[in-house]
Amino acid sequence: MTRRTLKLALFALPVAVAAPALANDGRTVPPPVFQTGDTPSQPLPEKGDAAQGFIDFFNRTYLSEGPQLPLLGRQDVVWFPPQSAGDTSLEMVARETPGNPANCDPGDPGYPPQGYPLVCENDFSTGEFCQACHDSALYVEGGGLPEMMYYSKDEHETWLANWSQYGDWNATIMRLATRDPIWQAQIETETNQHPYADPNVIQDVCFSCHGEMGERQIGDDHGVDTPFCTDIFYATLPGILSDAERGKPFPFTDSCAPIEGKTVGDHPELYAKYGALARDGVSCETCHRIGPEGGAGQWTPGPDAESFDVFYGPNRYDVHLRQPSEQKLPLQHEFTATFDYDMDNIMVPDPVSDLDAVPMMEDDGLAIAQALDTENDVSYLRQSVICGACHVLIVPEIPTAFKPGGPLPDDETFGKQYKYWDRPKACTEDIENFQGSTEDRYGNPLTDPCVTLGYEQATYLEWINSSFASEQDNGSTCQGCHMPLVTNADDPSDHGAIMAQSTPGLTPKTYRRHRLMGINLPVFEMFVQFPEVLGVSRYDDNAPDFATTSMGEEMAVIQNYLLNGQMAIVEQATSQANGNGLRPDSLTPDPQAAVEIEILSTSVAGGTVEADLMVTNNAGHKFPSGAGFRRGFLRFEVLDAAGNRLWISGETNPYGAICAGTCTEAADGSWNLLPSETPMGKPANLQPHHAVVTDPSQVQIYEVQAVDDTGTLTSRTLALFHDAKDNRLLPKGFTLPAALDCAADPGAGPEIFGIARCTAAYATAPQLEPLTVGSAIDGDPYYNDPTLAGADRISYRVTLPEGSAAPDRVRVSMEYQTIPPGFLAQRFQDGHVDGQGYLPATERSIYLTSHLNTNLPLESEHPDNPGLGFTRNWTTTIYRAEAQLSQ
């Protein structure tokens, strides 16, 4: 296979060594599965009928009164800078090593560099710097034993899979975080819809989580308040990329000039380092440098909030949190990726004395420190606290009337037009206008005292307010589910793997897979199906066609590294929500889907079918969680003895829109959609939370929906002023503030990692008084009683149409969407500028979504659901239950 020359220039590849004699021979339980072998998914035909059908549906359903979506080809849109061009990596930012002097800063002798890699002094490095020692594909190429590659299941063709740190991480949404094209479109529409808010401030907030290294490094180099703007993401060294590798040229702006007087478009060489660091997404050093500055990894949690600043950031904005409950008991930290970094050390979970640190310390010039919570004697890399800063996202709620020097949107000035804007505590009564002058081009929504801050997501606080929360390293942590332990097939208590593959005779260390996945399949499939547009290479040119295992067998190697991530999503959703699908320290299977359904009872009398269901959330947070536009819903069917459908609630059309009963397309191309699927508008259009479903037009949708300050439903991240509905499934043990008696005792309940249980309860309480009509959540015990939390009980009382065949059984499934059509339609609407057309990220998302193939030959891995298709019509099926009707 072809080797990339830059790796050879910087690193010596591992030498061929004999296989060490170990009880752990590299096999694990459960072994990896690749249902489609080494074959990637394929998109819909370019500008074909299927893509045109997608465009026609959105134009007719959502955009009939505005600009129409065009049918685009891949050459019509802006491509992301590729990870590599030929043998040159555009993402290689490395630390200075012996023989490789720094060339990435203006003061370096080799500046400006004529090509990659970019070599820096005490700066961040991209994941490729770590790859030489932590990627089993490289080790195989060097002639050694692939100890971190494993068998696949017997019922599938046997392949070897790269489960090394780099191999797993390289195929994750974390690694691809800044290349997420839907996220990029969301940023673009936020800046477009808030014309007086500084776009550089908005973009910097977003990149602080998704592209932390680039965002943090430019602040370190040019001042902490230097913003990272989207233009920098596209910065590469001049002369590297050909026109064939660029797609449509990116339109650099004149407003992005973090280095004074130097715009990115005119001086890309000044910003190439920051662009490469950001394009590495949530990279190795994003996590492995978190620690007390100058503390050599030693962290001691204390009773004072300041001791948690290392993970949660300082307390600068709590007075901007507007809700009364938050004013009573606000978070004492900024969160939103404001953790501390120790740029002198790489943090590791094990004692340094137990590691072979020579390659990192001598060859790479890196100091190593154990990341240790000294109070609990546990590595904080194995605790959920390290995940909290990015999974509590506090962002501005920008008023519609926001304008520098403009009047506040209070009732006295605007009447009741902005009824959901509340004056935050920071905005004292003597303030009448937003900060700045009316002659200013932009205002800063992050620091303006009259702009409220709110939660875009609070997944970490949901976990704290659950029975999963613990300060220990166990299966209930974030890592316990999203970084599953490998388990020795011969010894269930052995979770070790060889970490430093170039050194023979090392003792295996406890190893958690770096797969870091949720269940966002549609976005992940965009990388698989459109690698050129999104700048990724599906195939690892360091992986051989075949390799010899430690058992002496030669097996084919999975060279399409993205398939690691594809299967991780299927497994996380359907069989490994608890991590590795095993009981703790056991080889006994314990497959758990993210959500499971039990049919408690059924009956049929005449033409009426009744069924009682229990829906259980197995996740350690709400379902869905994270970005608020995701949703889960129940598909319930009544079938006859031949399997013919007699009745249905929750069917989707080919574009993911939910129909009222069986989906039917009219002659004019319209569909019988639920009112909730139509353009954003009144909260009354939403499906309420149902305790009983009696009609096909009633669908149980688990979701959070919000309104802007005018009361209009919205999915804009910076306009989420008030929850219109939140009936997402709660995690087990979830407790409301009233049940904790927080009003009388704010300290009630256990404190986890410096967060009072009442603080978490106030921040995550569901909307018990929604703006939807007829909701039952305020009286539903599964949302009010902590002993019942983690589930929902729902009944179906179905009257079949006259003349129906005899009903035989019922079938129900949990369906899940990460990109519902209504959310996508608002991105299309918000990303258009009159007289200019669609903005670059929006235009790219139109092409990708219209050509994305979501009907794939993937199946559930849960033993209850053999052969169950996993993805169809922009929807993934997480679990299905079926039961005969009791006569």
mmCIF file of C-alpha atoms in Angstrom, residues 519-632:
data_model
loop_
_atom_site.group_PDB
_atom_site.id
_atom_site.type_symbol
_atom_site.label_atom_id
_atom_site.label_comp_id
_atom_site.label_asym_id
_atom_site.label_seq_id
_atom_site.Cartn_x
_atom_site.Cartn_y
_atom_site.Cartn_z
ATOM 1 C CA ILE A 519 -26.944 7.353 16.785
ATOM 2 C CA ASN A 520 -26.799 10.146 14.205
ATOM 3 C CA LEU A 521 -26.707 7.905 11.130
ATOM 4 C CA PRO A 522 -27.882 10.369 8.425
ATOM 5 C CA VAL A 523 -25.051 12.839 9.026
ATOM 6 C CA PHE A 524 -22.520 10.033 9.315
ATOM 7 C CA GLU A 525 -23.731 8.569 6.020
ATOM 8 C CA MET A 526 -23.042 11.904 4.350
ATOM 9 C CA PHE A 527 -19.332 11.288 5.006
ATOM 10 C CA VAL A 528 -19.582 7.761 3.641
ATOM 11 C CA GLN A 529 -21.536 8.746 0.531
ATOM 12 C CA PHE A 530 -20.013 12.163 -0.280
ATOM 13 C CA PRO A 531 -16.341 11.944 0.720
ATOM 14 C CA GLU A 532 -15.091 14.413 -1.901
ATOM 15 C CA VAL A 533 -17.572 17.134 -0.965
ATOM 16 C CA LEU A 534 -16.894 16.783 2.779
ATOM 17 C CA GLY A 535 -13.162 16.333 2.328
ATOM 18 C CA VAL A 536 -12.690 12.852 3.777
ATOM 19 C CA SER A 537 -11.042 9.763 2.379
ATOM 20 C CA ARG A 538 -13.043 6.631 3.039
ATOM 21 C CA TYR A 539 -10.082 4.295 2.628
ATOM 22 C CA ASP A 540 -6.977 4.039 4.790
ATOM 23 C CA ASP A 541 -3.982 3.770 2.496
ATOM 24 C CA ASN A 542 -1.923 2.398 5.396
ATOM 25 C CA ALA A 543 -4.126 -0.663 5.865
ATOM 26 C CA PRO A 544 -3.047 -3.805 3.988
ATOM 27 C CA ASP A 545 -5.447 -6.012 2.050
ATOM 28 C CA PHE A 546 -4.738 -8.920 4.396
ATOM 29 C CA ALA A 547 -2.986 -9.390 7.723
ATOM 30 C CA THR A 548 -1.957 -12.338 9.868
ATOM 31 C CA THR A 549 -3.561 -12.520 13.296
ATOM 32 C CA SER A 550 -1.972 -13.643 16.527
ATOM 33 C CA MET A 551 -3.727 -16.965 15.943
ATOM 34 C CA GLY A 552 -1.742 -17.422 12.726
ATOM 35 C CA GLU A 553 -4.699 -16.857 10.407
ATOM 36 C CA GLU A 554 -4.649 -14.512 7.436
ATOM 37 C CA MET A 555 -7.746 -12.343 7.164
ATOM 38 C CA ALA A 556 -8.980 -9.501 5.009
ATOM 39 C CA VAL A 557 -8.706 -6.068 6.597
ATOM 40 C CA ILE A 558 -11.467 -3.475 6.660
ATOM 41 C CA GLN A 559 -9.837 -0.659 4.706
ATOM 42 C CA ASN A 560 -12.884 1.606 4.641
ATOM 43 C CA TYR A 561 -12.245 3.010 8.099
ATOM 44 C CA LEU A 562 -15.582 4.862 8.230
ATOM 45 C CA LEU A 563 -17.386 1.531 8.521
ATOM 46 C CA ASN A 564 -16.145 1.297 12.124
ATOM 47 C CA GLY A 565 -18.383 4.270 12.840
ATOM 48 C CA GLN A 566 -21.309 3.007 10.819
ATOM 49 C CA MET A 567 -21.503 -0.215 12.808
ATOM 50 C CA ALA A 568 -20.890 1.589 16.103
ATOM 51 C CA ILE A 569 -24.059 3.593 15.444
ATOM 52 C CA VAL A 570 -26.111 0.460 14.720
ATOM 53 C CA GLU A 571 -24.797 -1.238 17.862
ATOM 54 C CA GLN A 572 -25.181 1.818 20.110
ATOM 55 C CA ALA A 573 -28.805 2.121 19.040
ATOM 56 C CA THR A 574 -29.940 -1.494 18.976
ATOM 57 C CA SER A 575 -27.787 -3.714 21.196
ATOM 58 C CA GLN A 576 -25.000 -1.894 23.029
ATOM 59 C CA ALA A 577 -26.650 1.084 24.682
ATOM 60 C CA ASN A 578 -25.018 -0.220 27.868
ATOM 61 C CA GLY A 579 -21.545 -0.149 26.325
ATOM 62 C CA ASN A 580 -20.484 -3.544 25.014
ATOM 63 C CA GLY A 581 -23.729 -5.517 25.331
ATOM 64 C CA LEU A 582 -22.413 -7.713 28.149
ATOM 65 C CA ARG A 583 -23.090 -7.991 31.832
ATOM 66 C CA PRO A 584 -20.270 -6.365 33.840
ATOM 67 C CA ASP A 585 -17.122 -8.531 33.962
ATOM 68 C CA SER A 586 -18.980 -11.305 32.218
ATOM 69 C CA LEU A 587 -19.199 -13.023 28.853
ATOM 70 C CA THR A 588 -22.956 -13.284 29.290
ATOM 71 C CA PRO A 589 -24.757 -11.228 26.655
ATOM 72 C CA ASP A 590 -26.920 -8.401 27.945
ATOM 73 C CA PRO A 591 -28.014 -6.620 24.769
ATOM 74 C CA GLN A 592 -29.798 -3.362 25.399
ATOM 75 C CA ALA A 593 -31.316 -1.062 22.818
ATOM 76 C CA ALA A 594 -31.348 2.648 23.596
ATOM 77 C CA VAL A 595 -35.116 2.339 24.051
ATOM 78 C CA GLU A 596 -37.077 -0.885 24.439
ATOM 79 C CA ILE A 597 -40.802 -1.595 24.353
ATOM 80 C CA GLU A 598 -42.831 -4.165 26.234
ATOM 81 C CA ILE A 599 -46.402 -4.984 25.222
ATOM 82 C CA LEU A 600 -48.050 -5.448 28.601
ATOM 83 C CA SER A 601 -51.474 -6.616 27.471
ATOM 84 C CA THR A 602 -53.684 -6.861 24.405
ATOM 85 C CA SER A 603 -57.335 -7.542 23.706
ATOM 86 C CA VAL A 604 -59.779 -7.505 20.835
ATOM 87 C CA ALA A 605 -63.540 -7.225 20.990
ATOM 88 C CA GLY A 606 -65.538 -6.753 17.824
ATOM 89 C CA GLY A 607 -63.729 -4.179 15.770
ATOM 90 C CA THR A 608 -61.833 -2.654 18.694
ATOM 91 C CA VAL A 609 -58.217 -3.518 19.479
ATOM 92 C CA GLU A 610 -56.597 -2.502 22.753
ATOM 93 C CA ALA A 611 -52.930 -2.654 23.754
ATOM 94 C CA ASP A 612 -51.015 -1.326 26.735
ATOM 95 C CA LEU A 613 -47.314 -0.591 26.254
ATOM 96 C CA MET A 614 -44.323 0.211 28.433
ATOM 97 C CA VAL A 615 -41.574 2.227 26.746
ATOM 98 C CA THR A 616 -38.247 2.125 28.633
ATOM 99 C CA ASN A 617 -35.309 4.477 28.224
ATOM 100 C CA ASN A 618 -31.988 2.666 28.749
ATOM 101 C CA ALA A 619 -29.846 5.763 28.214
ATOM 102 C CA GLY A 620 -28.302 7.706 31.105
ATOM 103 C CA HIS A 621 -29.945 10.924 29.896
ATOM 104 C CA LYS A 622 -33.186 11.958 28.246
ATOM 105 C CA PHE A 623 -34.208 10.343 24.994
ATOM 106 C CA PRO A 624 -33.660 12.061 22.682
ATOM 107 C CA SER A 625 -30.905 14.264 24.099
ATOM 108 C CA GLY A 626 -28.363 16.744 22.804
ATOM 109 C CA ALA A 627 -29.490 19.002 19.970
ATOM 110 C CA GLY A 628 -33.158 19.778 20.488
ATOM 111 C CA PHE A 629 -34.398 19.048 16.971
ATOM 112 C CA ARG A 630 -34.054 15.263 17.311
ATOM 113 C CA ARG A 631 -37.170 13.216 17.948
ATOM 114 C CA GLY A 632 -38.346 9.695 18.667
#
